[in-house]
PDB file of C-alpha atoms and ligand atoms in Angstrom:
ATOM      1  CA  MET R1324       0.000   0.000   0.000  1.00 81.00           C
ATOM      2  CA  VAL R1325       1.261   3.469  -0.895  1.00 92.00           C
ATOM      3  CA  LYS R1326       0.903   5.716   2.112  1.00 96.00           C
ATOM      4  CA  LYS R1327      -0.330   9.269   1.560  1.00 97.00           C
ATOM      5  CA  LYS R1328       2.253  11.884   2.482  1.00 98.00           C
ATOM      6  CA  THR R1329       0.425  13.790   5.197  1.00 98.00           C
ATOM      7  CA  CYS R1330       0.895  17.070   7.011  1.00 98.00           C
ATOM      8  CA  ILE R1331      -0.523  17.518  10.517  1.00 98.00           C
ATOM      9  CA  PHE R1332      -1.423  21.084  11.537  1.00 98.00           C
ATOM     10  CA  ILE R1333      -1.260  21.847  15.262  1.00 98.00           C
ATOM     11  CA  SER R1334      -1.502  24.819  17.620  1.00 98.00           C
ATOM     12  CA  GLY R1335      -1.122  23.274  21.059  1.00 97.00           C
ATOM     13  CA  GLN R1336      -0.735  20.100  23.059  1.00 97.00           C
ATOM     14  CA  GLY R1337      -0.404  17.756  20.107  1.00 98.00           C
ATOM     15  CA  SER R1338      -1.754  14.604  21.742  1.00 98.00           C
ATOM     16  CA  ASN R1339      -3.694  13.699  18.582  1.00 98.00           C
ATOM     17  CA  LEU R1340      -0.491  14.246  16.615  1.00 98.00           C
ATOM     18  CA  LYS R1341       1.332  11.858  18.952  1.00 98.00           C
ATOM     19  CA  ASN R1342      -1.433   9.276  18.556  1.00 98.00           C
ATOM     20  CA  LEU R1343      -1.301   9.535  14.755  1.00 98.00           C
ATOM     21  CA  ILE R1344       2.505   9.256  14.781  1.00 98.00           C
ATOM     22  CA  PHE R1345       2.178   5.917  16.590  1.00 98.00           C
ATOM     23  CA  ARG R1346      -0.665   4.694  14.393  1.00 98.00           C
ATOM     24  CA  ALA R1347       1.217   5.626  11.205  1.00 98.00           C
ATOM     25  CA  ARG R1348       4.025   3.216  12.152  1.00 97.00           C
ATOM     26  CA  ASP R1349       1.706   0.387  11.141  1.00 96.00           C
ATOM     27  CA  HIS R1350       2.446  -0.381   7.504  1.00 93.00           C
ATOM     28  CA  ASN R1351      -1.291  -0.912   6.896  1.00 94.00           C
ATOM     29  CA  PHE R1352      -2.204   2.560   8.138  1.00 97.00           C
ATOM     30  CA  PRO R1353      -2.785   4.711   5.019  1.00 97.00           C
ATOM     31  CA  ILE R1354      -0.745   7.815   5.927  1.00 98.00           C
ATOM     32  CA  LYS R1355       2.898   8.696   6.466  1.00 98.00           C
ATOM     33  CA  ILE R1356       3.390  11.830   8.541  1.00 98.00           C
ATOM     34  CA  SER R1357       5.847  13.786   6.424  1.00 98.00           C
ATOM     35  CA  LEU R1358       5.420  17.266   7.900  1.00 98.00           C
ATOM     36  CA  VAL R1359       4.076  19.069  10.957  1.00 98.00           C
ATOM     37  CA  ILE R1360       2.985  22.703  10.696  1.00 98.00           C
ATOM     38  CA  SER R1361       2.372  24.824  13.780  1.00 98.00           C
ATOM     39  CA  ASN R1362       1.156  28.418  13.970  1.00 97.00           C
ATOM     40  CA  ASN R1363       2.309  28.659  17.585  1.00 97.00           C
ATOM     41  CA  LYS R1364       5.974  28.592  18.574  1.00 96.00           C
ATOM     42  CA  ASN R1365       5.034  27.397  22.067  1.00 97.00           C
ATOM     43  CA  ALA R1366       2.927  24.459  20.864  1.00 97.00           C
ATOM     44  CA  TYR R1367       3.919  21.486  23.019  1.00 98.00           C
ATOM     45  CA  GLY R1368       3.209  19.195  20.043  1.00 97.00           C
ATOM     46  CA  ILE R1369       6.342  20.455  18.239  1.00 98.00           C
ATOM     47  CA  LYS R1370       8.270  18.318  20.742  1.00 98.00           C
ATOM     48  CA  TYR R1371       6.750  15.167  19.230  1.00 98.00           C
ATOM     49  CA  ALA R1372       7.812  16.219  15.730  1.00 98.00           C
ATOM     50  CA  LYS R1373      11.353  16.747  17.029  1.00 98.00           C
ATOM     51  CA  LYS R1374      11.417  13.524  19.052  1.00 98.00           C
ATOM     52  CA  TYR R1375      10.239  11.397  16.127  1.00 98.00           C
ATOM     53  CA  ASN R1376      12.330  13.202  13.479  1.00 98.00           C
ATOM     54  CA  ILE R1377       9.437  14.622  11.508  1.00 98.00           C
ATOM     55  CA  PRO R1378      10.153  17.847   9.608  1.00 98.00           C
ATOM     56  CA  HIS R1379       8.304  20.729  11.243  1.00 98.00           C
ATOM     57  CA  VAL R1380       7.654  24.312  10.260  1.00 98.00           C
ATOM     58  CA  LEU R1381       6.443  27.280  12.245  1.00 98.00           C
ATOM     59  CA  ILE R1382       4.125  29.584  10.309  1.00 97.00           C
ATOM     60  CA  ASP R1383       3.204  33.046  11.511  1.00 96.00           C
ATOM     61  CA  THR R1384      -0.398  33.306  10.343  1.00 95.00           C
ATOM     62  CA  LYS R1385      -0.453  37.002  11.190  1.00 93.00           C
ATOM     63  CA  ILE R1386       1.799  37.935   8.293  1.00 94.00           C
ATOM     64  CA  LYS R1387       0.385  38.835   4.872  1.00 92.00           C
ATOM     65  CA  ASN R1388       0.244  35.977   2.348  1.00 91.00           C
ATOM     66  CA  TYR R1389       1.252  33.376   4.942  1.00 95.00           C
ATOM     67  CA  GLU R1390      -0.767  30.884   2.869  1.00 94.00           C
ATOM     68  CA  ASN R1391       1.933  31.006   0.193  1.00 96.00           C
ATOM     69  CA  LYS R1392       4.477  29.885   2.769  1.00 96.00           C
ATOM     70  CA  ILE R1393       2.235  27.006   3.824  1.00 97.00           C
ATOM     71  CA  LEU R1394       1.669  26.010   0.181  1.00 97.00           C
ATOM     72  CA  PHE R1395       5.432  26.186  -0.444  1.00 97.00           C
ATOM     73  CA  TYR R1396       6.149  23.661   2.319  1.00 98.00           C
ATOM     74  CA  LEU R1397       3.238  21.414   1.371  1.00 98.00           C
ATOM     75  CA  LYS R1398       4.692  21.253  -2.129  1.00 98.00           C
ATOM     76  CA  LYS R1399       8.268  20.800  -0.905  1.00 98.00           C
ATOM     77  CA  TYR R1400       7.267  17.733   1.127  1.00 98.00           C
ATOM     78  CA  LYS R1401       4.891  16.443  -1.610  1.00 98.00           C
ATOM     79  CA  ILE R1402       1.946  16.513   0.773  1.00 98.00           C
ATOM     80  CA  SER R1403      -1.326  15.083  -0.582  1.00 98.00           C
ATOM     81  CA  PHE R1404      -3.398  14.898   2.617  1.00 98.00           C
ATOM     82  CA  ILE R1405      -3.834  17.211   5.637  1.00 98.00           C
ATOM     83  CA  CYS R1406      -5.097  16.500   9.160  1.00 98.00           C
ATOM     84  CA  LEU R1407      -5.911  19.393  11.481  1.00 98.00           C
ATOM     85  CA  ALA R1408      -5.283  18.309  15.071  1.00 98.00           C
ATOM     86  CA  GLY R1409      -6.046  21.130  17.469  1.00 97.00           C
ATOM     87  CA  TYR R1410      -5.192  23.740  14.825  1.00 97.00           C
ATOM     88  CA  MET R1411      -7.002  26.853  16.002  1.00 92.00           C
ATOM     89  CA  ARG R1412      -7.133  28.822  12.751  1.00 91.00           C
ATOM     90  CA  ILE R1413      -9.561  28.828   9.844  1.00 90.00           C
ATOM     91  CA  ILE R1414      -7.968  27.291   6.764  1.00 93.00           C
ATOM     92  CA  SER R1415      -8.034  29.895   4.028  1.00 91.00           C
ATOM     93  CA  ASP R1416      -9.778  29.428   0.685  1.00 93.00           C
ATOM     94  CA  LYS R1417      -6.464  29.432  -1.132  1.00 92.00           C
ATOM     95  CA  ILE R1418      -5.295  26.304   0.695  1.00 95.00           C
ATOM     96  CA  ILE R1419      -8.698  24.606   0.489  1.00 96.00           C
ATOM     97  CA  ARG R1420      -8.793  25.160  -3.279  1.00 94.00           C
ATOM     98  CA  ASN R1421      -5.441  23.370  -3.595  1.00 95.00           C
ATOM     99  CA  PHE R1422      -6.531  20.481  -1.337  1.00 96.00           C
ATOM    100  CA  GLU R1423     -10.214  19.989  -2.173  1.00 91.00           C
ATOM    101  CA  LYS R1424     -11.631  17.144   0.006  1.00 93.00           C
ATOM    102  CA  LYS R1425      -8.111  16.382   1.204  1.00 97.00           C
ATOM    103  CA  ILE R1426      -8.229  18.251   4.526  1.00 98.00           C
ATOM    104  CA  ILE R1427      -9.909  16.818   7.610  1.00 98.00           C
ATOM    105  CA  ASN R1428     -10.368  18.090  11.157  1.00 98.00           C
ATOM    106  CA  ILE R1429     -11.296  16.729  14.566  1.00 98.00           C
ATOM    107  CA  HIS R1430     -13.560  18.675  16.901  1.00 98.00           C
ATOM    108  CA  PRO R1431     -14.460  17.875  20.542  1.00 98.00           C
ATOM    109  CA  SER R1432     -18.254  17.903  20.200  1.00 98.00           C
ATOM    110  CA  LEU R1433     -21.041  16.209  18.296  1.00 98.00           C
ATOM    111  CA  LEU R1434     -21.113  18.566  15.324  1.00 98.00           C
ATOM    112  CA  PRO R1435     -23.037  20.569  14.215  1.00 97.00           C
ATOM    113  CA  LYS R1436     -23.481  21.285  17.928  1.00 98.00           C
ATOM    114  CA  PHE R1437     -20.923  23.436  19.766  1.00 98.00           C
ATOM    115  CA  LYS R1438     -18.661  24.663  16.990  1.00 97.00           C
ATOM    116  CA  GLY R1439     -15.814  26.938  18.043  1.00 95.00           C
ATOM    117  CA  LEU R1440     -14.071  27.489  21.360  1.00 95.00           C
ATOM    118  CA  ASN R1441     -14.853  26.698  25.027  1.00 96.00           C
ATOM    119  CA  THR R1442     -16.724  23.604  23.933  1.00 97.00           C
ATOM    120  CA  PHE R1443     -16.829  21.761  27.270  1.00 98.00           C
ATOM    121  CA  SER R1444     -18.139  24.653  29.376  1.00 98.00           C
ATOM    122  CA  ARG R1445     -20.901  25.278  26.834  1.00 98.00           C
ATOM    123  CA  ILE R1446     -21.834  21.577  26.752  1.00 98.00           C
ATOM    124  CA  LEU R1447     -22.168  21.534  30.564  1.00 98.00           C
ATOM    125  CA  LYS R1448     -24.045  24.813  30.659  1.00 97.00           C
ATOM    126  CA  ASN R1449     -26.490  23.467  28.091  1.00 98.00           C
ATOM    127  CA  LYS R1450     -27.085  20.348  30.243  1.00 97.00           C
ATOM    128  CA  GLU R1451     -26.411  17.991  27.344  1.00 98.00           C
ATOM    129  CA  LYS R1452     -27.044  14.279  27.990  1.00 98.00           C
ATOM    130  CA  LYS R1453     -24.292  13.105  25.683  1.00 98.00           C
ATOM    131  CA  THR R1454     -21.265  14.445  23.890  1.00 98.00           C
ATOM    132  CA  GLY R1455     -18.272  13.136  21.937  1.00 98.00           C
ATOM    133  CA  CYS R1456     -16.097  14.054  18.987  1.00 98.00           C
ATOM    134  CA  THR R1457     -16.463  14.482  15.244  1.00 98.00           C
ATOM    135  CA  VAL R1458     -14.039  14.067  12.354  1.00 98.00           C
ATOM    136  CA  HIS R1459     -15.115  15.999   9.273  1.00 98.00           C
ATOM    137  CA  TYR R1460     -13.904  17.362   5.954  1.00 98.00           C
ATOM    138  CA  VAL R1461     -12.784  20.980   6.134  1.00 97.00           C
ATOM    139  CA  ASN R1462     -14.388  23.812   4.217  1.00 92.00           C
ATOM    140  CA  ASN R1463     -13.954  27.565   4.682  1.00 87.00           C
ATOM    141  CA  LYS R1464     -16.364  27.749   7.636  1.00 89.00           C
ATOM    142  CA  LEU R1465     -15.495  27.026  11.248  1.00 90.00           C
ATOM    143  CA  ASP R1466     -15.871  23.340  12.281  1.00 91.00           C
ATOM    144  CA  ASP R1467     -18.089  22.698   9.266  1.00 92.00           C
ATOM    145  CA  GLY R1468     -17.986  20.268   6.314  1.00 94.00           C
ATOM    146  CA  ASP R1469     -19.174  16.704   5.681  1.00 97.00           C
ATOM    147  CA  ILE R1470     -18.934  14.374   8.647  1.00 98.00           C
ATOM    148  CA  ILE R1471     -16.761  11.251   8.403  1.00 98.00           C
ATOM    149  CA  VAL R1472     -16.879   9.743  11.918  1.00 98.00           C
ATOM    150  CA  LYS R1473     -18.711  10.699  15.106  1.00 98.00           C
ATOM    151  CA  LYS R1474     -18.217   9.023  18.495  1.00 98.00           C
ATOM    152  CA  THR R1475     -20.460   9.520  21.500  1.00 98.00           C
ATOM    153  CA  PHE R1476     -20.510   8.999  25.272  1.00 98.00           C
ATOM    154  CA  PHE R1477     -23.066   9.792  27.970  1.00 98.00           C
ATOM    155  CA  ILE R1478     -22.338  12.640  30.363  1.00 98.00           C
ATOM    156  CA  LYS R1479     -22.533  11.796  34.076  1.00 98.00           C
ATOM    157  CA  SER R1480     -23.748  14.234  36.727  1.00 97.00           C
ATOM    158  CA  SER R1481     -20.261  14.026  38.261  1.00 98.00           C
ATOM    159  CA  ASP R1482     -18.565  15.190  35.032  1.00 98.00           C
ATOM    160  CA  ASN R1483     -16.839  18.550  34.864  1.00 98.00           C
ATOM    161  CA  GLU R1484     -14.810  20.304  32.153  1.00 98.00           C
ATOM    162  CA  THR R1485     -11.658  18.348  33.016  1.00 98.00           C
ATOM    163  CA  THR R1486     -13.285  14.911  32.909  1.00 98.00           C
ATOM    164  CA  LEU R1487     -15.224  15.764  29.741  1.00 98.00           C
ATOM    165  CA  LYS R1488     -11.979  16.824  28.090  1.00 98.00           C
ATOM    166  CA  GLN R1489     -10.211  13.625  29.163  1.00 98.00           C
ATOM    167  CA  LYS R1490     -13.047  11.383  27.996  1.00 98.00           C
ATOM    168  CA  THR R1491     -13.338  13.251  24.695  1.00 98.00           C
ATOM    169  CA  HIS R1492      -9.609  13.006  24.030  1.00 98.00           C
ATOM    170  CA  LYS R1493      -9.721   9.266  24.664  1.00 98.00           C
ATOM    171  CA  LEU R1494     -12.468   8.924  22.039  1.00 98.00           C
ATOM    172  CA  GLU R1495     -10.553  11.166  19.643  1.00 98.00           C
ATOM    173  CA  TYR R1496      -7.605   8.763  19.675  1.00 98.00           C
ATOM    174  CA  LYS R1497      -9.974   6.124  18.244  1.00 98.00           C
ATOM    175  CA  ALA R1498     -12.055   8.383  15.990  1.00 98.00           C
ATOM    176  CA  TYR R1499      -9.233  10.115  14.083  1.00 98.00           C
ATOM    177  CA  PRO R1500      -7.433   6.952  12.921  1.00 98.00           C
ATOM    178  CA  GLU R1501     -10.795   5.331  12.136  1.00 98.00           C
ATOM    179  CA  ALA R1502     -11.804   8.298   9.953  1.00 98.00           C
ATOM    180  CA  ILE R1503      -8.472   8.246   8.101  1.00 98.00           C
ATOM    181  CA  ILE R1504      -8.823   4.538   7.386  1.00 98.00           C
ATOM    182  CA  LYS R1505     -12.449   4.990   6.330  1.00 97.00           C
ATOM    183  CA  ILE R1506     -11.723   7.591   3.659  1.00 97.00           C
ATOM    184  CA  LEU R1507      -8.285   6.495   2.442  1.00 96.00           C
ATOM    185  CA  ARG R1508      -8.452   2.713   2.369  1.00 84.00           C
ATOM    186  CA  ARG R1509     -10.991   2.782  -0.433  1.00 59.00           C
ATOM    187  CA  ASN R1510      -8.648   4.809  -2.689  1.00 53.00           C
TER     188      ASN R1510
HETATM  189  C1  GAR U2472      -8.731  18.305  20.456  1.00 59.38           C
HETATM  190  O1  GAR U2472      -9.658  18.021  21.472  1.00 59.38           O
HETATM  191  C2  GAR U2472      -9.449  18.734  19.195  1.00 59.38           C
HETATM  192  O2  GAR U2472     -10.686  18.090  19.043  1.00 59.38           O
HETATM  193  C3  GAR U2472      -9.621  20.207  19.427  1.00 59.38           C
HETATM  194  O3  GAR U2472      -8.428  20.625  20.018  1.00 59.38           O
HETATM  195  C4  GAR U2472      -7.912  19.552  20.816  1.00 59.38           C
HETATM  196  C5  GAR U2472      -6.453  19.394  20.495  1.00 59.38           C
HETATM  197  O4  GAR U2472      -5.841  18.491  21.366  1.00 59.38           O
HETATM  198  N1  GAR U2472      -9.886  20.896  18.202  1.00 59.38           N
HETATM  199  C6  GAR U2472     -10.720  21.924  18.084  1.00 59.38           C
HETATM  200  O5  GAR U2472     -11.295  22.415  19.035  1.00 59.38           O
HETATM  201  C7  GAR U2472     -10.907  22.450  16.666  1.00 59.38           C
HETATM  202  N2  GAR U2472     -11.980  23.355  16.588  1.00 59.38           N
HETATM  203  P1  GAR U2472      -4.370  17.981  21.059  1.00 59.38           P
HETATM  204  O6  GAR U2472      -3.541  19.229  20.699  1.00 59.38           O
HETATM  205  O7  GAR U2472      -3.919  17.346  22.339  1.00 59.38           O
HETATM  206  O8  GAR U2472      -4.462  17.019  19.909  1.00 59.38           O
END
């Protein structure tokens, strides 16, 4: 099987990146992580790229035409698939046009509910009975696009933001690889 050369975009902790790095070691897993892009120089996840010898680039998304820099590196590393993993920026039209249906994202809620930030506090405030995570294709709207995989769990009365986050992350480590396999194995 030819693995797709993949770039993971991060902004923070990078635990989904770490999970995908481990999963991609399996020769049956359809991606090879060839590049990590971060828009945040303090992103903890950069440490995983360094530790596992994956090329990584820091992009300042505040500068004009930063998309050209991103596209330059995606081309340089022959990237054909992109996973957003805690990347807290909207992907611009220019990049989406170059990677139509080739960019996916994971979000810590049952989309279309609770798009955006502060997901867990809003879920609790809304007294939801269940929550989970969603992997979806990326378009130019926030946490939008066709859904690939959704995973759910029931919220307990004892849950708080910290436990919801932990439980959601645990589900994400299953959902993201499952979504990647689902859409790339059939190619
Ligand atoms: C994950 O929970 C992911 O779903 C969320 O950021 C976290 C990143 O964790 N993404 C979003 O909220 C996107 N709107 P990680 O850096 O440990 O992988």
